[in-house]
Amino acid sequence: MSEVEYDVIVLGGGPAGENAAAYAIAGSDRTAALVERELFGGECSYWACIPSKALLRPGAVLGLGKAMPGVSVSGPQVADVLARRDQFVHNRDDSSQVDWAKSAKIEPIRGAGRLVGERLVEVATDDGVRVLRARHAVVLATGTTAVIPDIPGVREALPWTSRDATNLTVVPRRVAIIGGGVVACETATWLAELGAAEVTMLVRGDRLLPRAERFASDMVLAGLRDTGAVTVRLHTEPQLVSRRDPEDTGVGRIHGGPVTLVLDDGELEVDELIVATGRAPATEHLGLDAVGLPPGYVEVDDQLTARDVPGAWLYAVGDVNHRAALTHMGKYQARVCGDVIAARAEGRPLDGSRFTASADHQQVPQVVYTSPEHASIGLTEHDARAAGYAVDTVELDVAVAGSALSRDDFTGHAKLVVDTTENRLLGATFVGPDMGEQLHAATIAVVGRVPLDTLWHAVPAFPAVSEFWLRLLEAWRERSAT
Ligand SMILES: Cc1cc2nc3c(=O)[nH]c(=O)nc-3n(C[C@H](O)[C@H](O)[C@H](O)COP(=O)(O)OP(=O)(O)OC[C@H]3O[C@@H](n4cnc5c(N)ncnc54)[C@H](O)[C@@H]3O)c2cc1C
């Protein structure tokens, strides 16, 4: 079998893979192949971020309209919401992504890739196996897949995963969701908004969003319960699941007859079951053993270079390296990785901060698009204390002219975690309507290690919601004075 040589080969055409390929060859005559076994654009574009946010935004807009006297709103019209979602996922047609790759001088290759040796990759395409050799680098960007929990009967019941939930074609009337993390909370939010009558969340732990600040978990829980459609059952794990006539009817369609879940205190019958119990790395058939790596996530250093693989030719970016499973963080890693590959290919030293993925460490921003939204950056108080920082906090309800003007029912809460040794922010959490849009100021403060004394001079505009920053800093000043 003849080999085709590229400077860079990327396995996985999601957001991380696309960016790694583009940055690795930018402004050069280097060649790159981008190998994708399903759809170029990856999980994010068709199954995760984009469709989920397309489903969530109408509910948020409706909530705003209802809280604004003088404005009349109705809906959501489910068919229109689903049609707009389909538009955003291009009806799962990836030709625009393929065109983008070609325009960026990246060769898209459709097929499943795997490592077969040092710098050597095999791709199983519809036309047979192709062998590719990399002159400089192979980048693994294969992401993750949904985990089906090990509960008797679940697998046989053909439950929905996040792919079905984001690409739903009908709104089930009665739904059970196993899980209490981000995907579970967002899914419950849009199902309730789209008219599901009974959404029961079965949560193993004592709260939703277990890594969030406690107040944030509580506010998201209250928001879900306030819908009237969502029941959150904490400390609950089904023991057994059974389904009448399970049938693989396709993505986002009801997969058979009613599902019965056996719980500690009785049975629950629903029309569909959704599992949102985490992700597993898509490395099962990736040939990690061929380069001496163990199965599972691919561990990397801050240059995104795979640990324990000599020669600095193998990289991993995005969800598959388990550093921060978010699209924006995968793309950030990809930018760093691409720059590193380019510098090494050109024999340049890795001088400068852009060659180190420092934001992966305690500086990760995230927005959970529940109602209310949960926005966070950096460390929670719990994690900051556990990491050994000298910590103090300041928190308050978001209640400024801008928030009151923005909607009549505005309820929000904000908390800053402060490193008292350096007088700078280690983390921030904001919960409330559209608080995700407030996050980037906190991200800049955390990443820029901006002293709180300097933030005092970053004056928020009046009457913007962001004036809550001033209230936080005033509260901090008062606190520091005592
Ligand atoms: C429901 C849901 C909602 C989410 N919402 C958000 C959000 O709002 N914001 C956010 O930042 N993150 C969100 N995420 C997380 C986000 O989707 C991921 O962090 C992101 O997709 C990771 O990008 P990636 O490029 O690493 O992997 P992916 O997007 O998973 O892409 C990997 C690609 O590799 C391909 N592949 C796998 N194996 C092979 C192989 N052997 N050969 C060739 N190709 C292969 C896959 O087909 C896939 O297309 C959400 C996740 C879920 C499940």
Coordinates of C-alpha atoms and ligand atoms in Angstrom, one line a residue:
M1 CA 0.0 0.0 0.0
S2 CA 1.5 3.4 -1.0
E3 CA 1.9 6.1 1.6
V4 CA 0.9 9.7 1.2
E5 CA 2.9 12.2 3.1
Y6 CA 1.6 15.4 4.8
D7 CA 3.4 17.7 7.2
V8 CA 0.6 17.4 9.7
I9 CA -2.2 14.8 10.1
V10 CA -5.1 15.6 12.4
L11 CA -7.5 12.8 13.5
G12 CA -10.9 14.2 14.3
G13 CA -12.5 17.1 12.5
G14 CA -14.3 18.8 15.4
P15 CA -13.6 22.3 16.5
A16 CA -10.3 21.4 18.1
G17 CA -9.0 19.4 15.2
E18 CA -10.0 22.0 12.6
N19 CA -8.2 24.7 14.5
A20 CA -5.1 22.7 15.1
A21 CA -4.8 21.9 11.4
A22 CA -5.3 25.5 10.4
Y23 CA -2.9 27.0 12.9
A24 CA -0.2 24.4 12.2
I25 CA 0.0 25.4 8.5
A26 CA -1.0 29.0 8.7
G27 CA 1.1 31.3 6.5
S28 CA 3.3 28.5 5.3
D29 CA 3.4 26.0 2.5
R30 CA 3.0 23.1 4.9
T31 CA 0.4 20.5 4.0
A32 CA -2.3 19.1 6.4
A33 CA -4.8 16.3 6.3
L34 CA -7.9 16.4 8.5
V35 CA -9.5 13.0 9.0
E36 CA -13.1 12.7 10.1
R37 CA -15.1 9.6 10.5
E38 CA -18.6 11.3 10.7
L39 CA -19.2 14.9 10.1
F40 CA -16.6 17.7 9.7
G41 CA -17.5 20.2 12.5
G42 CA -17.7 17.5 15.1
E43 CA -19.9 16.9 18.1
C44 CA -20.2 20.6 18.9
S45 CA -21.6 21.7 15.5
Y46 CA -24.3 19.0 15.0
W47 CA -24.9 17.3 18.3
A48 CA -23.9 19.4 21.3
C49 CA -23.2 23.2 21.7
I50 CA -25.0 24.5 18.7
P51 CA -28.3 22.6 18.7
S52 CA -28.6 22.8 22.5
K53 CA -28.2 26.5 22.5
A54 CA -30.6 26.8 19.6
L55 CA -33.1 24.9 21.7
L56 CA -32.5 27.0 24.8
R57 CA -32.5 30.5 23.5
P58 CA -36.3 30.7 22.6
G59 CA -37.2 29.8 26.2
A60 CA -34.8 32.5 27.5
V61 CA -36.4 35.1 25.2
L62 CA -39.9 34.0 26.2
G63 CA -38.9 34.4 29.9
L64 CA -37.6 37.9 29.2
G65 CA -40.7 38.8 27.3
K66 CA -43.0 37.6 30.1
A67 CA -41.0 39.7 32.6
M68 CA -41.4 42.9 30.6
P69 CA -44.7 44.8 31.0
G70 CA -45.9 46.3 27.8
V71 CA -44.5 43.4 25.7
S72 CA -46.6 40.5 24.7
V73 CA -45.0 37.2 23.8
S74 CA -46.3 33.8 23.0
G75 CA -44.7 30.5 22.2
P76 CA -42.5 28.8 21.9
Q77 CA -43.8 27.3 18.7
V78 CA -42.1 23.9 18.8
A79 CA -42.0 23.3 15.1
D80 CA -40.4 26.7 14.5
V81 CA -37.9 26.2 17.2
L82 CA -36.9 22.8 15.8
A83 CA -36.7 24.2 12.3
R84 CA -34.3 27.0 13.5
R85 CA -32.3 24.3 15.3
D86 CA -32.1 22.3 12.0
Q87 CA -30.9 25.4 10.2
F88 CA -28.1 25.9 12.7
V89 CA -27.0 22.3 12.3
H90 CA -27.3 22.6 8.5
N91 CA -29.6 19.5 8.6
R92 CA -26.4 17.6 9.4
D93 CA -24.9 18.4 6.0
D94 CA -21.2 19.3 6.6
S95 CA -20.4 20.5 3.1
S96 CA -19.7 24.1 4.3
Q97 CA -17.1 22.7 6.7
V98 CA -15.5 20.6 4.0
D99 CA -15.4 23.8 1.8
W100 CA -13.8 25.7 4.7
A101 CA -11.1 23.1 5.1
K102 CA -10.3 23.2 1.4
S103 CA -10.2 27.0 1.4
A104 CA -7.7 26.8 4.3
K105 CA -5.6 24.4 2.2
I106 CA -6.4 21.5 4.5
E107 CA -7.2 18.2 2.8
P108 CA -10.4 16.7 4.3
I109 CA -10.4 12.9 4.3
R110 CA -13.6 11.1 5.4
G111 CA -12.8 7.9 7.3
A112 CA -11.8 6.4 10.6
G113 CA -8.2 7.0 11.4
R114 CA -5.9 5.1 13.7
L115 CA -2.2 5.2 14.6
V116 CA -0.2 2.3 13.3
G117 CA 3.3 3.5 14.2
E118 CA 5.5 6.5 14.7
R119 CA 4.0 9.3 12.5
L120 CA 2.0 6.7 10.6
V121 CA -1.7 6.6 10.3
E122 CA -4.2 4.3 8.5
V123 CA -7.6 5.6 7.4
A124 CA -10.5 3.3 6.6
T125 CA -12.4 5.1 3.9
D126 CA -15.3 4.0 1.8
D127 CA -12.8 3.3 -1.0
G128 CA -10.5 1.2 1.1
V129 CA -7.6 1.8 3.5
R130 CA -5.3 4.8 3.0
V131 CA -1.9 5.1 4.6
L132 CA -0.7 8.5 5.6
R133 CA 2.7 9.5 7.0
A134 CA 3.3 12.8 8.9
R135 CA 6.6 14.7 8.4
H136 CA 6.1 16.8 11.5
A137 CA 3.1 15.9 13.6
V138 CA 0.0 13.8 14.2
V139 CA -2.7 15.5 16.3
L140 CA -5.4 13.5 18.0
A141 CA -8.6 15.4 18.3
T142 CA -11.2 12.6 18.4
G143 CA -13.3 14.0 21.3
T144 CA -15.6 11.9 23.4
T145 CA -18.8 9.8 23.2
A146 CA -21.7 9.5 25.7
V147 CA -21.4 6.9 28.4
I148 CA -24.3 4.6 28.9
P149 CA -24.5 3.9 32.7
D150 CA -24.1 0.4 34.0
I151 CA -27.6 0.0 35.3
P152 CA -29.4 -3.3 34.4
G153 CA -31.7 -2.9 31.4
V154 CA -30.6 0.6 30.4
R155 CA -28.7 -0.4 27.3
E156 CA -31.5 -2.7 26.1
A157 CA -34.0 0.1 26.6
L158 CA -32.2 2.1 23.8
P159 CA -32.2 5.4 25.9
W160 CA -31.6 8.8 24.4
T161 CA -28.2 10.2 24.7
S162 CA -27.4 13.9 24.3
R163 CA -27.4 13.4 20.6
D164 CA -31.1 12.5 20.6
A165 CA -31.9 15.2 23.1
T166 CA -30.3 17.9 21.1
N167 CA -31.7 16.6 17.8
L168 CA -35.2 15.7 19.1
T169 CA -38.0 15.6 16.5
V170 CA -40.7 15.2 19.1
V171 CA -41.0 16.4 22.7
P172 CA -41.7 13.4 24.9
R173 CA -44.5 14.0 27.4
R174 CA -42.9 12.2 30.3
V175 CA -39.1 12.0 30.5
A176 CA -36.6 10.7 33.0
I177 CA -33.1 12.1 32.9
I178 CA -30.3 10.2 34.7
G179 CA -27.7 12.7 35.7
G180 CA -27.3 16.1 37.3
G181 CA -24.5 17.7 35.4
V182 CA -24.4 20.4 32.7
V183 CA -26.0 18.3 30.0
A184 CA -28.7 17.0 32.3
C185 CA -29.6 20.5 33.6
E186 CA -29.6 22.1 30.1
T187 CA -31.7 19.3 28.7
A188 CA -34.3 19.5 31.4
T189 CA -34.5 23.2 30.8
W190 CA -35.3 23.0 27.1
L191 CA -37.6 20.0 27.5
A192 CA -39.7 22.0 30.0
E193 CA -39.6 25.1 27.8
L194 CA -40.7 23.0 24.8
G195 CA -43.7 21.6 26.6
A196 CA -42.7 18.3 28.2
A197 CA -45.2 17.8 31.0
E198 CA -43.2 15.7 33.4
V199 CA -39.4 15.8 33.4
T200 CA -37.9 13.8 36.3
M201 CA -34.2 14.2 37.0
L202 CA -32.6 11.3 38.8
V203 CA -29.5 12.6 40.5
R204 CA -27.1 10.3 42.4
G205 CA -25.5 13.1 44.5
D206 CA -26.9 15.7 46.9
R207 CA -27.0 18.5 44.3
L208 CA -27.0 19.5 40.7
L209 CA -23.8 20.8 39.1
P210 CA -21.6 19.2 41.8
R211 CA -18.4 21.2 41.0
A212 CA -20.2 24.6 41.1
E213 CA -20.5 26.9 44.0
R214 CA -23.2 25.6 46.3
F215 CA -25.4 28.7 45.9
A216 CA -25.3 28.2 42.1
S217 CA -26.4 24.6 42.3
D218 CA -29.3 25.7 44.5
M219 CA -30.4 28.5 42.2
V220 CA -30.3 26.2 39.2
L221 CA -32.3 23.6 41.1
A222 CA -34.9 26.2 42.1
G223 CA -35.1 27.5 38.5
L224 CA -35.8 24.0 37.2
R225 CA -38.4 23.3 40.0
D226 CA -40.1 26.7 39.2
T227 CA -40.9 25.5 35.7
G228 CA -43.6 23.3 37.3
A229 CA -42.6 20.5 34.9
V230 CA -39.3 19.4 36.4
T231 CA -38.9 17.2 39.4
V232 CA -35.4 16.8 40.8
R233 CA -34.8 13.7 42.8
L234 CA -31.5 13.9 44.6
H235 CA -29.8 10.8 46.1
T236 CA -31.6 8.7 43.5
E237 CA -30.3 6.1 41.2
P238 CA -32.4 3.6 39.3
Q239 CA -31.8 0.0 40.1
L240 CA -33.4 -1.5 37.0
V241 CA -34.8 -0.3 33.7
S242 CA -37.2 -2.0 31.4
R243 CA -38.9 -1.0 28.2
R244 CA -41.8 -2.3 26.2
D245 CA -40.9 -2.9 22.6
P246 CA -37.6 -1.0 22.3
E247 CA -37.0 0.1 18.7
D248 CA -34.2 2.0 17.0
T249 CA -36.5 4.5 15.3
G250 CA -33.7 7.0 14.7
V251 CA -32.0 10.0 16.3
G252 CA -34.4 12.1 18.4
R253 CA -37.5 9.9 17.9
I254 CA -39.1 7.9 20.7
H255 CA -37.3 4.6 20.9
G256 CA -40.2 2.3 21.6
G257 CA -42.9 1.8 24.3
P258 CA -43.0 3.2 27.8
V259 CA -39.9 2.8 30.0
T260 CA -40.2 1.7 33.6
L261 CA -37.5 2.6 36.1
V262 CA -37.3 0.9 39.4
L263 CA -36.3 3.4 42.1
D264 CA -35.7 2.9 45.9
D265 CA -39.3 3.9 46.7
G266 CA -41.3 2.5 43.8
E267 CA -41.5 2.7 40.0
L268 CA -41.5 5.5 37.5
E269 CA -43.0 5.2 34.1
V270 CA -41.9 7.6 31.3
D271 CA -42.2 7.9 27.5
E272 CA -38.4 8.4 27.0
L273 CA -35.3 7.9 29.1
I274 CA -32.3 10.2 28.7
V275 CA -28.8 9.3 30.0
A276 CA -26.5 12.2 30.8
T277 CA -24.0 10.4 32.9
G278 CA -20.7 11.6 31.4
R279 CA -18.4 11.1 28.5
A280 CA -15.7 8.6 27.5
P281 CA -12.7 9.3 25.3
A282 CA -13.1 8.3 21.6
T283 CA -9.8 6.4 21.6
E284 CA -11.0 2.8 21.6
H285 CA -9.9 2.1 18.0
L286 CA -7.3 4.8 17.7
G287 CA -4.3 2.5 17.9
L288 CA -2.9 4.1 21.1
D289 CA -1.2 0.8 21.8
A290 CA 0.8 1.1 18.5
V291 CA 2.7 4.0 20.0
G292 CA 3.0 2.6 23.5
L293 CA 0.1 4.6 25.1
P294 CA -2.4 3.1 27.5
P295 CA -6.1 3.1 26.6
G296 CA -8.3 6.1 27.7
Y297 CA -7.6 9.8 27.6
V298 CA -4.4 11.0 26.0
E299 CA -2.3 12.8 28.6
V300 CA -0.4 15.8 27.3
D301 CA 1.9 18.5 28.6
D302 CA 1.3 22.3 28.3
Q303 CA 2.5 22.2 24.7
L304 CA -0.2 19.6 24.0
T305 CA 2.5 17.0 23.3
A306 CA 1.5 13.5 24.3
R307 CA 3.4 12.4 27.4
D308 CA 5.6 9.3 27.2
V309 CA 5.9 9.3 23.4
P310 CA 9.5 10.1 22.4
G311 CA 10.2 12.6 19.5
A312 CA 7.5 15.2 20.2
W313 CA 5.5 14.3 17.1
L314 CA 2.2 13.2 18.7
Y315 CA -0.2 15.8 20.1
A316 CA -3.7 15.7 21.6
V317 CA -6.2 18.6 21.8
G318 CA -9.8 19.1 22.9
D319 CA -11.9 16.7 24.9
V320 CA -9.7 13.7 24.2
N321 CA -6.9 15.0 26.5
H322 CA -9.3 15.5 29.4
R323 CA -8.0 19.0 30.4
A324 CA -11.2 21.0 30.0
A325 CA -14.0 19.5 28.0
L326 CA -15.4 22.7 26.4
T327 CA -15.3 23.8 22.8
H328 CA -13.7 27.1 23.5
M329 CA -11.0 25.4 25.6
G330 CA -10.4 22.8 22.8
K331 CA -10.0 25.5 20.3
Y332 CA -7.6 27.4 22.6
Q333 CA -5.5 24.3 23.0
A334 CA -5.6 23.8 19.2
R335 CA -4.2 27.4 18.7
V336 CA -1.4 26.7 21.1
C337 CA -0.8 23.2 19.6
G338 CA -0.8 24.6 16.0
D339 CA 1.7 27.3 17.0
V340 CA 3.9 24.8 18.7
I341 CA 3.9 22.5 15.6
A342 CA 4.7 25.4 13.3
A343 CA 7.6 26.6 15.5
R344 CA 9.1 23.1 15.8
A345 CA 8.7 22.5 12.1
E346 CA 10.6 25.8 11.4
G347 CA 13.2 25.1 14.0
R348 CA 12.1 28.1 16.1
P349 CA 12.4 28.1 19.9
L350 CA 9.1 27.9 21.9
D351 CA 9.7 31.4 23.3
G352 CA 6.7 33.2 24.6
S353 CA 3.5 32.5 26.3
R354 CA 1.5 31.5 23.2
F355 CA 3.3 28.2 23.2
T356 CA 1.9 27.2 26.7
A357 CA -1.7 26.2 27.4
S358 CA -1.8 28.0 30.7
A359 CA -5.5 28.7 30.7
D360 CA -6.3 25.0 31.2
H361 CA -5.0 25.4 34.7
Q362 CA -7.6 27.1 37.1
Q363 CA -8.7 29.6 34.5
V364 CA -11.4 27.9 32.6
P365 CA -14.6 29.9 31.8
Q366 CA -17.9 28.1 31.4
V367 CA -21.5 29.1 31.0
V368 CA -24.4 26.7 31.7
Y369 CA -27.4 27.9 29.8
T370 CA -30.1 27.0 32.3
S371 CA -32.7 29.4 33.6
P372 CA -31.1 31.2 35.5
E373 CA -27.8 31.0 33.7
H374 CA -24.7 29.8 35.6
A375 CA -21.4 31.5 34.6
S376 CA -18.1 30.7 36.2
I377 CA -14.4 31.2 35.8
G378 CA -11.4 29.8 37.7
L379 CA -11.6 28.3 41.1
T380 CA -14.6 27.9 43.4
E381 CA -14.1 28.8 47.1
H382 CA -13.9 25.1 47.9
D383 CA -11.3 24.4 45.2
A384 CA -9.2 27.5 46.0
R385 CA -9.0 26.5 49.7
A386 CA -8.2 22.9 48.7
A387 CA -5.4 24.2 46.5
G388 CA -3.9 26.0 49.5
Y389 CA -4.6 29.6 48.6
A390 CA -5.2 32.2 51.3
V391 CA -8.9 32.9 50.4
D392 CA -11.6 35.3 51.2
T393 CA -14.8 35.8 49.3
V394 CA -17.4 38.5 48.7
E395 CA -20.8 37.8 47.4
L396 CA -24.1 39.6 46.9
D397 CA -27.4 39.6 45.0
V398 CA -27.2 41.2 41.6
A399 CA -29.6 44.2 42.2
V400 CA -28.6 47.4 40.4
A401 CA -30.5 49.8 38.2
G402 CA -29.4 47.9 35.1
S403 CA -30.7 44.5 36.3
A404 CA -34.0 46.0 37.4
L405 CA -34.4 47.7 34.1
S406 CA -33.5 44.6 32.1
R407 CA -36.5 42.6 33.4
D408 CA -39.0 42.9 36.2
D409 CA -38.2 39.5 37.7
F410 CA -34.4 39.8 37.7
T411 CA -32.9 37.6 40.4
G412 CA -29.2 37.0 40.4
H413 CA -26.3 36.3 42.7
A414 CA -22.5 36.9 42.3
K415 CA -19.5 35.7 44.2
L416 CA -15.8 36.5 43.9
V417 CA -13.1 34.3 45.3
V418 CA -10.1 36.4 46.2
D419 CA -6.5 35.4 46.8
T420 CA -5.8 37.7 49.8
T421 CA -2.0 37.3 49.5
E422 CA -1.9 38.9 46.0
N423 CA -5.2 40.7 46.3
R424 CA -6.5 39.3 43.0
L425 CA -9.3 37.2 41.8
L426 CA -9.0 33.4 41.7
G427 CA -12.5 32.8 40.5
A428 CA -16.0 34.2 40.0
T429 CA -19.5 32.8 39.8
F430 CA -22.5 34.7 38.5
V431 CA -26.0 33.2 38.4
G432 CA -29.0 35.0 36.8
P433 CA -30.6 35.9 33.5
D434 CA -28.0 36.3 30.7
M435 CA -25.2 36.3 33.3
G436 CA -23.0 34.4 30.8
E437 CA -22.5 37.7 29.0
Q438 CA -21.0 39.2 32.1
L439 CA -18.3 36.5 32.4
H440 CA -15.6 37.7 30.1
A441 CA -14.8 40.7 32.4
A442 CA -14.1 38.2 35.2
T443 CA -12.1 36.0 32.8
I444 CA -9.8 38.9 32.0
A445 CA -9.4 39.8 35.7
V446 CA -8.5 36.2 36.6
V447 CA -6.2 35.6 33.6
G448 CA -4.6 39.0 33.8
R449 CA -4.1 38.7 37.5
V450 CA -5.6 42.1 37.8
P451 CA -5.3 43.5 41.4
L452 CA -8.6 44.4 43.0
D453 CA -7.3 47.9 43.5
T454 CA -6.9 48.2 39.8
L455 CA -10.4 46.8 39.1
W456 CA -11.7 49.7 41.2
H457 CA -10.8 52.0 38.3
A458 CA -12.6 49.7 35.7
V459 CA -15.8 51.7 35.9
P460 CA -19.0 49.9 34.8
A461 CA -21.3 51.9 32.5
F462 CA -24.6 53.1 34.0
P463 CA -27.2 51.7 33.9
A464 CA -25.7 48.4 32.7
V465 CA -26.2 45.1 34.5
S466 CA -22.4 45.0 34.9
E467 CA -22.7 47.7 37.6
F468 CA -22.9 44.7 40.0
W469 CA -19.1 44.7 39.7
L470 CA -19.0 48.1 41.5
R471 CA -21.2 46.7 44.2
L472 CA -18.9 43.7 44.6
L473 CA -15.8 45.9 44.8
E474 CA -17.6 48.2 47.3
A475 CA -18.5 45.2 49.4
W476 CA -14.9 44.0 49.2
R477 CA -13.5 47.4 50.2
E478 CA -15.8 47.5 53.2
R479 CA -14.8 44.0 54.1
S480 CA -11.1 44.7 53.8
A481 CA -11.4 47.8 55.9
T482 CA -12.8 45.9 58.9
Ligands
LIG1 C1 -25.1 18.3 24.9 C2 -23.8 19.0 24.9 C3 -23.8 20.4 24.9 C4 -22.6 21.0 25.0 N1 -22.6 22.4 25.0 C5 -21.4 23.1 25.0 C6 -21.4 24.5 25.1 O1 -22.4 25.2 25.0 N2 -20.2 25.1 25.1 C7 -19.0 24.4 25.1 O2 -18.0 25.1 25.1 N3 -19.0 23.1 25.1 C8 -20.2 22.4 25.1 N4 -20.2 21.0 25.0 C9 -18.8 20.3 25.0 C10 -18.3 20.3 23.5 O3 -19.3 19.7 22.7 C11 -17.0 19.6 23.4 O4 -16.1 20.2 24.3 C12 -16.4 19.8 22.0 O5 -17.2 19.3 21.0 C13 -15.0 19.1 21.9 O6 -14.5 19.4 20.7 P1 -13.4 18.3 20.1 O7 -13.0 18.9 18.8 O8 -12.4 18.0 21.1 O9 -14.2 17.0 19.9 P2 -15.6 16.7 19.1 O10 -16.4 17.9 18.8 O11 -16.2 15.5 19.8 O12 -15.1 16.2 17.7 C14 -14.3 15.0 17.5 C15 -14.5 14.4 16.2 O13 -13.6 13.4 16.0 C16 -14.2 12.4 15.2 N5 -13.5 11.1 15.4 C17 -13.5 10.3 16.5 N6 -12.7 9.3 16.3 C18 -12.2 9.4 15.1 C19 -11.3 8.6 14.3 N7 -10.8 7.5 14.8 N8 -11.0 9.0 13.1 C20 -11.6 10.1 12.5 N9 -12.4 10.9 13.2 C21 -12.7 10.6 14.5 C22 -15.7 12.4 15.7 O14 -16.5 11.9 14.7 C23 -15.9 13.9 15.9 O15 -16.4 14.5 14.8 C24 -21.4 20.3 25.0 C25 -21.4 18.9 25.0 C26 -22.6 18.3 25.0 C27 -22.6 16.7 25.0

